[in-house]
């Protein structure tokens, strides 16, 4: 089994105010050898443990869950898209190099880098540097401020990814907040699916998938968010209100499901069935969101136990589709 959706946090990094300039950077409050807290200024963002940085802990969990390989991606809070480009370049270099130290060339861990996506030229340069250094692909956030994935600069970066053969993992981040969302983890439970849905539509209706070559390999986290459930609604709007909805797309949204992958971290068999029925058995890959508490453990459990999957389909979801996403 290959898990395409896991995250890493180094156990410490340089003072980012000194290394990158500016202020208000995330920092790590280390509490014990195994426990730490990601802080933003004086606010606790997330409590983490050594599974975020210790390969031995990660390997033990992988063995317990039957995972042969993991894609190891940044944690989105470190993207730095709201920073000046020169600061974001320095930030990306620091965390990308620390990720390579954690993975240490072990083939079980497949490092994906981050890039300063707010600056297309700098993002392309950092991707090239990382690929040469040992990264296998890139994780990007689903938007940069108010610029979605159909922004000209982001499309330029995606075209570069296609040209150099780098797979792209798209992860939601920077969700809207407010009194109605700042309870019950609603930003994560409703905001993340909505963000992913919106950005997948931006790729389609913004004409991106008509512009970039079919060799571009994209995967959306969290089962594509709410898009698979509402794809029929998008098709209906494309046909009935094409004056407002079609944008630059040449086909209805369902005509593009063969252009990107989604991960399987949807937690229930009925949801997985909908995902496979909507996206196709060749476009779903195992993802877990390891090591965070909203992830799936044991990894791939829903895929392993789903009664509707044939043995051939199960093999596709557990490994074959991920191999194609990673290697083309």
Coordinates of C-alpha atoms in Angstrom, one line a residue:
X1 CA 0.0 0.0 0.0
X2 CA 1.2 3.5 -0.9
X3 CA -0.2 6.4 1.2
X4 CA -0.1 9.6 -0.8
X5 CA -1.2 12.0 1.9
X6 CA 0.9 12.3 5.0
X7 CA 2.6 15.3 6.6
X8 CA 5.9 16.2 8.3
X9 CA 7.0 18.8 10.8
X10 CA 10.7 19.1 11.7
X11 CA 11.7 19.0 15.4
X12 CA 12.9 22.6 15.3
X13 CA 14.1 25.1 12.7
X14 CA 16.0 28.3 12.7
X15 CA 14.5 31.5 14.0
X16 CA 12.5 32.5 11.0
X17 CA 12.6 36.2 11.8
X18 CA 16.3 36.0 11.5
X19 CA 16.6 33.6 8.6
X20 CA 13.7 35.0 6.5
X21 CA 13.0 38.5 7.9
X22 CA 9.7 39.8 9.1
X23 CA 7.8 38.7 12.2
X24 CA 5.0 36.5 13.4
X25 CA 6.4 33.3 12.0
X26 CA 5.4 29.9 13.3
X27 CA 7.7 28.4 16.0
X28 CA 7.8 25.2 17.8
X29 CA 7.4 24.9 21.6
X30 CA 9.1 21.6 22.5
X31 CA 7.7 20.2 25.7
X32 CA 9.3 16.7 25.8
X33 CA 11.3 14.4 23.6
X34 CA 8.1 13.2 22.1
X35 CA 5.7 16.2 22.4
X36 CA 5.6 19.7 21.0
X37 CA 3.3 22.5 20.0
X38 CA 3.2 24.5 16.8
X39 CA 2.8 28.1 17.9
X40 CA 1.8 31.2 15.9
X41 CA 3.0 34.2 17.9
X42 CA 1.6 33.4 21.4
X43 CA -1.3 31.2 20.1
X44 CA -1.3 27.4 20.1
X45 CA -2.0 26.2 16.6
X46 CA -1.6 22.4 17.0
X47 CA -0.2 19.9 19.4
X48 CA 2.0 17.3 17.7
X49 CA 4.2 14.4 18.7
X50 CA 7.3 12.6 17.4
X51 CA 5.4 10.9 14.6
X52 CA 5.8 14.2 12.8
X53 CA 9.6 14.1 12.8
X54 CA 10.9 10.8 13.9
X55 CA 11.2 8.2 11.1
X56 CA 11.4 5.3 13.5
X57 CA 8.0 6.1 14.9
X58 CA 6.7 6.6 11.4
X59 CA 8.1 3.3 10.2
X60 CA 6.6 1.4 13.2
X61 CA 3.1 2.9 12.4
X62 CA 3.5 2.1 8.7
X63 CA 4.4 -1.5 9.5
X64 CA 1.4 -1.8 11.8
X65 CA -0.9 -0.5 9.1
X66 CA 0.6 -2.4 6.2
X67 CA 1.9 0.8 4.4
X68 CA 4.9 0.1 2.2
X69 CA 5.6 3.7 1.2
X70 CA 4.4 7.2 2.2
X71 CA 4.4 10.5 0.4
X72 CA 5.7 13.0 3.0
X73 CA 4.5 16.5 2.4
X74 CA 4.7 19.8 4.3
X75 CA 2.2 20.9 6.8
X76 CA 0.2 23.8 5.2
X77 CA 0.7 26.3 8.0
X78 CA 4.3 26.6 6.8
X79 CA 3.4 27.6 3.2
X80 CA 4.1 31.3 3.8
X81 CA 2.0 32.4 0.8
X82 CA 1.1 35.7 2.5
X83 CA 4.8 36.7 2.8
X84 CA 7.0 38.7 0.5
X85 CA 8.4 36.4 -2.2
X86 CA 12.0 36.6 -1.0
X87 CA 10.9 35.6 2.5
X88 CA 8.8 32.7 1.2
X89 CA 11.8 31.5 -0.9
X90 CA 14.0 31.3 2.2
X91 CA 11.2 29.7 4.2
X92 CA 10.6 27.0 1.5
X93 CA 14.4 26.2 1.3
X94 CA 14.6 25.7 5.1
X95 CA 11.7 23.4 5.3
X96 CA 12.4 21.5 2.1
X97 CA 16.0 20.8 3.3
X98 CA 14.8 19.7 6.7
X99 CA 12.3 17.3 5.1
X100 CA 15.1 15.7 3.2
X101 CA 17.0 15.3 6.4
X102 CA 14.0 13.5 7.9
X103 CA 13.5 11.2 4.9
X104 CA 17.2 10.6 4.6
X105 CA 16.9 9.0 1.2
X106 CA 14.9 6.0 2.6
X107 CA 12.8 4.7 -0.3
X108 CA 9.9 4.1 2.1
X109 CA 9.5 7.9 2.4
X110 CA 8.8 9.9 -0.7
X111 CA 9.4 13.6 0.0
X112 CA 7.3 16.3 -1.6
X113 CA 8.5 19.9 -1.4
X114 CA 6.7 23.3 -0.9
X115 CA 7.2 26.3 -3.1
X116 CA 6.6 30.1 -2.9
X117 CA 3.5 29.9 -5.0
X118 CA 2.9 33.6 -4.9
X119 CA 5.9 34.1 -7.2
X120 CA 5.7 31.7 -10.3
X121 CA 9.3 32.1 -11.3
X122 CA 10.6 31.6 -7.8
X123 CA 8.2 28.6 -7.4
X124 CA 9.5 27.0 -10.6
X125 CA 13.1 27.6 -9.5
X126 CA 12.6 26.1 -6.0
X127 CA 10.8 23.0 -7.5
X128 CA 13.8 22.5 -9.8
X129 CA 16.2 22.8 -6.9
X130 CA 14.2 20.3 -4.9
X131 CA 13.8 17.7 -7.6
X132 CA 17.6 17.8 -8.1
X133 CA 18.1 17.4 -4.4
X134 CA 15.8 14.3 -4.0
X135 CA 12.2 15.5 -3.7
X136 CA 9.8 13.5 -5.9
X137 CA 7.0 16.1 -6.3
X138 CA 5.3 19.1 -4.7
X139 CA 2.5 19.9 -2.4
X140 CA 0.7 23.2 -3.0
X141 CA -2.1 25.0 -1.2
X142 CA -5.4 25.3 -3.0
X143 CA -5.2 29.1 -3.3
X144 CA -3.0 32.1 -2.8
X145 CA -5.1 34.7 -1.1
X146 CA -7.9 35.4 -3.5
X147 CA -6.0 33.8 -6.4
X148 CA -7.4 30.3 -7.2
X149 CA -5.8 27.6 -9.3
X150 CA -6.9 29.2 -12.5
X151 CA -4.7 32.3 -11.7
X152 CA -2.3 32.9 -14.6
X153 CA 0.8 32.6 -12.3
X154 CA -0.4 29.4 -10.8
X155 CA -1.2 28.0 -14.2
X156 CA 2.4 28.9 -15.3
X157 CA 3.7 26.9 -12.3
X158 CA 1.4 23.9 -13.2
X159 CA 2.6 24.0 -16.7
X160 CA 6.2 23.8 -15.4
X161 CA 5.3 20.8 -13.2
X162 CA 4.0 19.1 -16.3
X163 CA 7.1 19.9 -18.3
X164 CA 9.5 18.5 -15.6
X165 CA 7.2 15.6 -14.7
X166 CA 6.5 16.6 -11.1
X167 CA 3.3 15.2 -9.5
X168 CA 1.3 17.9 -7.6
X169 CA -0.6 17.2 -4.4
X170 CA -3.2 19.9 -3.7
X171 CA -4.1 20.5 -0.1
X172 CA -6.8 22.9 1.3
X173 CA -5.6 25.5 3.7
X174 CA -6.3 29.0 5.0
X175 CA -10.0 28.4 5.4
X176 CA -12.5 31.1 6.1
X177 CA -13.2 31.8 9.8
X178 CA -15.8 33.5 11.9
X179 CA -18.1 32.8 14.8
X180 CA -20.1 30.1 13.0
X181 CA -16.9 28.3 12.0
X182 CA -14.8 28.7 15.1
X183 CA -16.5 25.9 17.0
X184 CA -16.6 22.1 16.6
X185 CA -13.6 22.3 14.3
X186 CA -16.0 23.5 11.6
X187 CA -13.3 25.1 9.6
X188 CA -11.8 21.6 9.1
X189 CA -15.1 19.7 8.9
X190 CA -16.9 22.1 6.4
X191 CA -14.3 24.6 5.3
X192 CA -11.7 22.1 4.0
X193 CA -14.2 20.2 1.8
X194 CA -15.6 23.4 0.4
X195 CA -12.1 24.8 -0.3
X196 CA -11.1 21.7 -2.2
X197 CA -14.4 21.7 -4.1
X198 CA -14.0 25.3 -5.2
X199 CA -10.5 24.9 -6.4
X200 CA -11.3 21.8 -8.4
X201 CA -14.0 23.8 -10.1
X202 CA -11.5 26.6 -10.7
X203 CA -9.3 24.1 -12.6
X204 CA -12.2 23.0 -14.7
X205 CA -14.3 26.1 -15.3
X206 CA -11.3 28.3 -15.4
X207 CA -10.1 26.3 -18.4
X208 CA -6.9 25.2 -16.8
X209 CA -7.3 21.5 -17.7
X210 CA -7.9 22.7 -21.3
X211 CA -4.6 24.6 -21.2
X212 CA -2.2 22.3 -19.4
X213 CA -1.0 19.1 -21.0
X214 CA -2.6 15.8 -20.0
X215 CA 0.7 14.7 -18.7
X216 CA 0.2 17.0 -15.6
X217 CA -0.4 14.7 -12.6
X218 CA -2.7 16.2 -10.0
X219 CA -4.2 14.8 -6.8
X220 CA -6.7 16.5 -4.5
X221 CA -6.7 15.7 -0.8
X222 CA -9.7 14.6 1.3
X223 CA -11.5 12.8 -1.5
X224 CA -11.8 15.9 -3.6
X225 CA -13.7 17.6 -0.8
X226 CA -17.4 18.0 -1.6
X227 CA -16.9 18.0 -5.4
X228 CA -17.7 14.3 -6.0
X229 CA -21.1 14.5 -4.2
X230 CA -22.1 17.7 -6.0
X231 CA -20.6 17.0 -9.5
X232 CA -24.0 16.4 -10.9
X233 CA -25.1 19.9 -9.6
X234 CA -22.1 21.4 -11.4
X235 CA -23.0 19.6 -14.6
X236 CA -26.6 20.8 -14.4
X237 CA -25.5 24.4 -13.9
X238 CA -23.0 24.1 -16.8
X239 CA -25.8 23.0 -19.1
X240 CA -28.6 25.2 -17.8
X241 CA -26.7 28.4 -17.0
X242 CA -23.8 28.1 -19.3
X243 CA -23.8 31.9 -19.7
X244 CA -22.6 32.1 -16.1
X245 CA -21.0 28.8 -15.4
X246 CA -19.1 27.4 -18.4
X247 CA -16.3 29.9 -18.1
X248 CA -13.4 28.7 -20.3
X249 CA -14.2 25.0 -20.0
X250 CA -15.1 23.0 -23.2
X251 CA -16.8 20.1 -21.5
X252 CA -19.2 19.8 -18.4
X253 CA -17.3 19.2 -15.2
X254 CA -17.9 15.5 -15.2
X255 CA -15.9 15.4 -18.4
X256 CA -12.7 16.1 -16.6
X257 CA -12.7 13.4 -13.9
X258 CA -10.0 11.5 -15.8
X259 CA -7.6 14.5 -15.4
X260 CA -6.9 14.3 -11.7
X261 CA -6.8 11.9 -8.7
X262 CA -8.4 12.2 -5.3
X263 CA -7.3 10.4 -2.1
X264 CA -9.5 7.9 -0.2
X265 CA -9.6 9.6 3.2
X266 CA -13.5 9.7 3.3
X267 CA -13.9 7.3 6.3
X268 CA -17.0 5.3 5.3
X269 CA -17.8 2.7 2.7
X270 CA -20.8 4.5 1.2
X271 CA -18.6 7.6 0.7
X272 CA -15.9 5.6 -0.9
X273 CA -18.4 3.9 -3.2
X274 CA -19.6 7.3 -4.3
X275 CA -16.0 8.4 -4.8
X276 CA -15.2 5.4 -7.0
X277 CA -18.4 5.6 -8.9
X278 CA -17.9 9.3 -9.6
X279 CA -14.1 9.5 -10.2
X280 CA -13.6 6.0 -11.6
X281 CA -11.5 3.2 -10.2
X282 CA -8.4 4.5 -11.8
X283 CA -8.5 7.9 -10.1
X284 CA -8.7 7.1 -6.4
X285 CA -5.5 6.6 -4.3
X286 CA -5.0 5.8 -0.6
X287 CA -4.5 8.8 1.6
X288 CA -4.5 9.0 5.3
X289 CA -3.6 12.5 6.6
X290 CA -1.1 10.8 8.9
X291 CA -0.1 11.7 11.6
X292 CA -2.9 14.1 12.4
X293 CA -5.9 13.1 14.5
X294 CA -8.4 13.7 11.8
X295 CA -6.6 11.2 9.6
X296 CA -7.5 7.5 9.0
X297 CA -6.0 4.8 11.1
X298 CA -5.4 2.0 10.3
X299 CA -4.4 3.6 7.0
X300 CA -6.5 2.4 4.1
X301 CA -9.0 0.6 6.3
X302 CA -12.0 1.7 4.3
X303 CA -10.4 0.5 1.0
X304 CA -9.2 -2.8 2.5
X305 CA -12.7 -3.6 3.9
X306 CA -15.0 -2.2 1.3
X307 CA -17.4 -4.9 0.2
X308 CA -18.1 -3.5 -3.2
X309 CA -14.5 -3.5 -4.5
X310 CA -13.2 -6.4 -6.6
X311 CA -9.7 -7.6 -5.9
X312 CA -8.5 -5.8 -9.1
X313 CA -10.1 -2.6 -8.0
X314 CA -8.7 -2.9 -4.5
X315 CA -5.2 -3.3 -5.9
X316 CA -5.7 -0.2 -8.0
X317 CA -6.7 1.9 -5.0
X318 CA -4.1 0.5 -2.7
X319 CA -1.0 0.8 -4.9
X320 CA -1.3 0.8 -8.7
X321 CA -3.1 4.2 -9.1
X322 CA -0.5 5.8 -6.7
X323 CA 2.4 4.4 -8.7
X324 CA 0.9 6.0 -11.8
X325 CA 0.4 9.3 -10.0
X326 CA 3.9 9.3 -8.8
X327 CA 5.7 8.0 -11.8
X328 CA 3.4 8.8 -14.8

